[in-house]
PDB file of C-alpha atoms in Angstrom:
ATOM      1  CA  MET A   1     121.026 110.874  98.658  1.00 88.00           C
ATOM      2  CA  ALA A   2     118.358 108.873 100.471  1.00 91.00           C
ATOM      3  CA  GLU A   3     115.739 106.437  99.199  1.00 95.00           C
ATOM      4  CA  TRP A   4     112.597 104.986 100.789  1.00 96.00           C
ATOM      5  CA  ILE A   5     110.111 102.470  99.458  1.00 97.00           C
ATOM      6  CA  SER A   6     106.776 101.026 100.401  1.00 96.00           C
ATOM      7  CA  THR A   7     106.865  97.250 100.290  1.00 93.00           C
ATOM      8  CA  ILE A   8     103.132  96.967 100.980  1.00 94.00           C
ATOM      9  CA  ALA A   9     100.140  97.657  98.758  1.00 96.00           C
ATOM     10  CA  GLN A  10      98.053 100.330 100.436  1.00 98.00           C
ATOM     11  CA  THR A  11      94.788 102.124  99.896  1.00 98.00           C
ATOM     12  CA  VAL A  12      95.333 105.838 100.393  1.00 98.00           C
ATOM     13  CA  ASP A  13      92.166 107.759 101.235  1.00 98.00           C
ATOM     14  CA  ALA A  14      91.510 111.308  99.982  1.00 97.00           C
ATOM     15  CA  ASN A  15      93.698 113.830 101.845  1.00 97.00           C
ATOM     16  CA  ALA A  16      95.963 111.087 103.252  1.00 98.00           C
ATOM     17  CA  ASN A  17      99.676 110.444 102.653  1.00 98.00           C
ATOM     18  CA  ILE A  18     101.380 107.416 101.164  1.00 98.00           C
ATOM     19  CA  LEU A  19     103.228 105.537 103.916  1.00 98.00           C
ATOM     20  CA  PHE A  20     106.835 104.438 103.417  1.00 97.00           C
ATOM     21  CA  ASN A  21     108.177 101.546 105.452  1.00 95.00           C
ATOM     22  CA  GLU A  22     111.706 100.777 104.314  1.00 92.00           C
ATOM     23  CA  ASN A  23     114.852 102.843 103.918  1.00 91.00           C
ATOM     24  CA  VAL A  24     116.889 101.479 100.991  1.00 91.00           C
ATOM     25  CA  VAL A  25     119.687 104.067 100.916  1.00 85.00           C
ATOM     26  CA  PRO A  26     120.558 105.585 104.318  1.00 77.00           C
ATOM     27  CA  PRO A  27     119.524 109.234 104.582  1.00 68.00           C
ATOM     28  CA  CYS A  28     121.822 112.186 104.815  1.00 73.00           C
ATOM     29  CA  PRO A  29     121.620 113.958 108.184  1.00 80.00           C
ATOM     30  CA  LYS A  30     119.315 116.601 106.692  1.00 88.00           C
ATOM     31  CA  VAL A  31     116.486 114.195 105.775  1.00 92.00           C
ATOM     32  CA  ARG A  32     114.503 112.419 108.505  1.00 91.00           C
ATOM     33  CA  HIS A  33     111.731 109.819 108.317  1.00 92.00           C
ATOM     34  CA  ARG A  34     110.056 107.360 110.679  1.00 92.00           C
ATOM     35  CA  ASN A  35     109.106 103.989 109.150  1.00 92.00           C
ATOM     36  CA  PHE A  36     105.388 103.561 108.379  1.00 95.00           C
ATOM     37  CA  SER A  37     104.996 107.338 108.263  1.00 96.00           C
ATOM     38  CA  GLY A  38     104.100 109.433 105.250  1.00 97.00           C
ATOM     39  CA  VAL A  39     106.012 112.537 106.328  1.00 97.00           C
ATOM     40  CA  PHE A  40     109.688 113.399 105.785  1.00 96.00           C
ATOM     41  CA  THR A  41     111.482 116.330 107.405  1.00 95.00           C
ATOM     42  CA  ILE A  42     114.020 118.060 105.192  1.00 95.00           C
ATOM     43  CA  LYS A  43     116.439 120.707 106.469  1.00 94.00           C
ATOM     44  CA  GLY A  44     117.922 123.726 104.689  1.00 93.00           C
ATOM     45  CA  GLY A  45     119.247 123.249 101.169  1.00 94.00           C
ATOM     46  CA  ARG A  46     118.271 122.434  97.598  1.00 96.00           C
ATOM     47  CA  TYR A  47     116.873 118.957  96.941  1.00 96.00           C
ATOM     48  CA  LEU A  48     116.036 116.965  93.872  1.00 97.00           C
ATOM     49  CA  VAL A  49     113.044 114.770  94.743  1.00 98.00           C
ATOM     50  CA  SER A  50     111.925 111.827  92.627  1.00 98.00           C
ATOM     51  CA  PHE A  51     108.735 109.857  93.250  1.00 98.00           C
ATOM     52  CA  GLY A  52     107.210 106.908  91.407  1.00 98.00           C
ATOM     53  CA  ALA A  53     104.510 104.277  92.052  1.00 98.00           C
ATOM     54  CA  ASN A  54     101.894 102.064  90.443  1.00 98.00           C
ATOM     55  CA  VAL A  55      98.352 103.265  91.135  1.00 98.00           C
ATOM     56  CA  SER A  56      94.891 101.863  90.535  1.00 97.00           C
ATOM     57  CA  LEU A  57      91.278 102.302  91.572  1.00 97.00           C
ATOM     58  CA  PRO A  58      90.339 100.203  94.631  1.00 96.00           C
ATOM     59  CA  ALA A  59      87.634  97.523  94.267  1.00 94.00           C
ATOM     60  CA  GLY A  60      84.114  98.891  94.655  1.00 94.00           C
ATOM     61  CA  GLU A  61      84.980 102.445  93.587  1.00 95.00           C
ATOM     62  CA  THR A  62      83.472 104.287  90.624  1.00 94.00           C
ATOM     63  CA  PRO A  63      86.014 105.353  87.971  1.00 95.00           C
ATOM     64  CA  ALA A  64      87.241 108.894  88.584  1.00 95.00           C
ATOM     65  CA  PRO A  65      90.555 110.738  88.220  1.00 97.00           C
ATOM     66  CA  LEU A  66      93.258 109.622  90.677  1.00 98.00           C
ATOM     67  CA  THR A  67      95.471 112.524  91.738  1.00 98.00           C
ATOM     68  CA  LEU A  68      98.563 112.417  93.928  1.00 98.00           C
ATOM     69  CA  ALA A  69     100.917 115.300  94.642  1.00 98.00           C
ATOM     70  CA  LEU A  70     104.251 115.925  96.244  1.00 98.00           C
ATOM     71  CA  SER A  71     103.407 118.280  99.098  1.00 98.00           C
ATOM     72  CA  LEU A  72     105.369 120.658 101.302  1.00 97.00           C
ATOM     73  CA  ASN A  73     104.077 121.366 104.800  1.00 97.00           C
ATOM     74  CA  GLY A  74     100.817 119.644 103.823  1.00 96.00           C
ATOM     75  CA  GLU A  75     100.191 121.787 100.747  1.00 97.00           C
ATOM     76  CA  PRO A  76     100.319 120.193  97.262  1.00 98.00           C
ATOM     77  CA  LEU A  77     102.907 121.577  94.862  1.00 97.00           C
ATOM     78  CA  GLN A  78     101.463 122.407  91.431  1.00 95.00           C
ATOM     79  CA  ASN A  79     104.587 121.072  89.723  1.00 96.00           C
ATOM     80  CA  GLY A  80     104.307 117.938  91.863  1.00 97.00           C
ATOM     81  CA  GLU A  81     100.820 116.808  90.749  1.00 98.00           C
ATOM     82  CA  MET A  82     100.221 113.451  89.003  1.00 98.00           C
ATOM     83  CA  THR A  83      96.781 112.500  87.597  1.00 98.00           C
ATOM     84  CA  VAL A  84      95.489 109.436  85.766  1.00 98.00           C
ATOM     85  CA  THR A  85      91.931 108.442  84.903  1.00 97.00           C
ATOM     86  CA  PRO A  86      91.177 104.715  85.005  1.00 96.00           C
ATOM     87  CA  ALA A  87      88.276 103.369  82.962  1.00 95.00           C
ATOM     88  CA  ALA A  88      87.698 100.508  85.422  1.00 94.00           C
ATOM     89  CA  VAL A  89      88.877  98.870  88.622  1.00 93.00           C
ATOM     90  CA  GLY A  90      92.047  96.929  87.834  1.00 88.00           C
ATOM     91  CA  ASP A  91      93.500  99.495  85.401  1.00 96.00           C
ATOM     92  CA  VAL A  92      97.058 100.068  86.660  1.00 97.00           C
ATOM     93  CA  PHE A  93      99.107 103.164  85.851  1.00 98.00           C
ATOM     94  CA  ASN A  94     102.687 104.097  86.649  1.00 98.00           C
ATOM     95  CA  ILE A  95     103.004 107.692  87.802  1.00 98.00           C
ATOM     96  CA  SER A  96     106.142 109.671  88.554  1.00 98.00           C
ATOM     97  CA  ARG A  97     107.408 113.152  89.189  1.00 98.00           C
ATOM     98  CA  PHE A  98     110.858 114.717  89.549  1.00 97.00           C
ATOM     99  CA  ILE A  99     111.042 118.183  91.106  1.00 98.00           C
ATOM    100  CA  GLU A 100     113.475 120.560  92.781  1.00 97.00           C
ATOM    101  CA  ILE A 101     112.746 121.954  96.253  1.00 96.00           C
ATOM    102  CA  ASP A 102     114.537 124.832  97.995  1.00 95.00           C
ATOM    103  CA  VAL A 103     114.450 124.905 101.793  1.00 95.00           C
ATOM    104  CA  PRO A 104     115.763 128.113 103.421  1.00 94.00           C
ATOM    105  CA  CYS A 105     118.900 127.807 105.562  1.00 90.00           C
ATOM    106  CA  ASN A 106     118.231 127.016 109.232  1.00 90.00           C
ATOM    107  CA  CYS A 107     114.688 125.965 108.341  1.00 92.00           C
ATOM    108  CA  CYS A 108     112.781 122.708 107.958  1.00 95.00           C
ATOM    109  CA  TYR A 109     109.921 121.658 105.680  1.00 97.00           C
ATOM    110  CA  THR A 110     107.830 118.529 105.737  1.00 97.00           C
ATOM    111  CA  LEU A 111     107.593 116.554 102.512  1.00 98.00           C
ATOM    112  CA  SER A 112     104.895 113.992 101.687  1.00 98.00           C
ATOM    113  CA  VAL A 113     103.096 112.371  98.781  1.00 98.00           C
ATOM    114  CA  ARG A 114      99.405 113.067  99.293  1.00 98.00           C
ATOM    115  CA  ASN A 115      96.190 111.877  97.668  1.00 98.00           C
ATOM    116  CA  ILE A 116      94.624 115.198  96.683  1.00 98.00           C
ATOM    117  CA  GLY A 117      91.791 113.606  94.712  1.00 97.00           C
ATOM    118  CA  THR A 118      88.313 112.704  95.947  1.00 96.00           C
ATOM    119  CA  THR A 119      88.676 108.946  95.368  1.00 96.00           C
ATOM    120  CA  PRO A 120      90.805 106.445  97.329  1.00 97.00           C
ATOM    121  CA  VAL A 121      93.884 105.200  95.442  1.00 98.00           C
ATOM    122  CA  THR A 122      95.579 101.799  95.650  1.00 98.00           C
ATOM    123  CA  VAL A 123      99.342 102.376  95.632  1.00 98.00           C
ATOM    124  CA  GLU A 124     101.977  99.686  95.055  1.00 98.00           C
ATOM    125  CA  GLY A 125     105.747  99.903  94.700  1.00 98.00           C
ATOM    126  CA  ALA A 126     106.007 103.504  95.922  1.00 98.00           C
ATOM    127  CA  ASN A 127     109.527 104.896  95.848  1.00 98.00           C
ATOM    128  CA  ILE A 128     110.849 108.320  96.855  1.00 97.00           C
ATOM    129  CA  ILE A 129     114.417 109.571  96.467  1.00 96.00           C
ATOM    130  CA  THR A 130     115.851 112.796  97.872  1.00 95.00           C
ATOM    131  CA  ILE A 131     119.180 114.115  96.605  1.00 94.00           C
ATOM    132  CA  LYS A 132     120.688 117.106  98.372  1.00 92.00           C
ATOM    133  CA  GLU A 133     122.515 119.387  95.968  1.00 90.00           C
ATOM    134  CA  ASP A 134     125.526 121.461  96.969  1.00 77.00           C
ATOM    135  CA  LYS A 135     124.998 125.173  96.474  1.00 61.00           C
TER     136      LYS A 135
END
């Protein structure tokens, strides 16, 4: 098991990743991450991945759906999408997703949480946990 958090509020532009800056639970050797990066490398195996954060519309933006997604190799996973629609700036929502990911043996994938919407998103308290399952 490994856990990372973002201790900073950040505005994530469309098509950008959430950045994580602190490792809370040391990673297993099959999960790699560089602080202040939004990309994780995961090596062969089955993983349970949990993500959660508080999201809101940044000041000055027009209300529109906010959509984040767990992504593999830069592509959003359909079962990893999270969407909320704020009525106004300042509306805060908690979003989360828990999915299973299979990575072929002797292979690596990149994992990220990406803003796949058209509007910037303010993200606070982001947390991602990876748990490698034994097969």
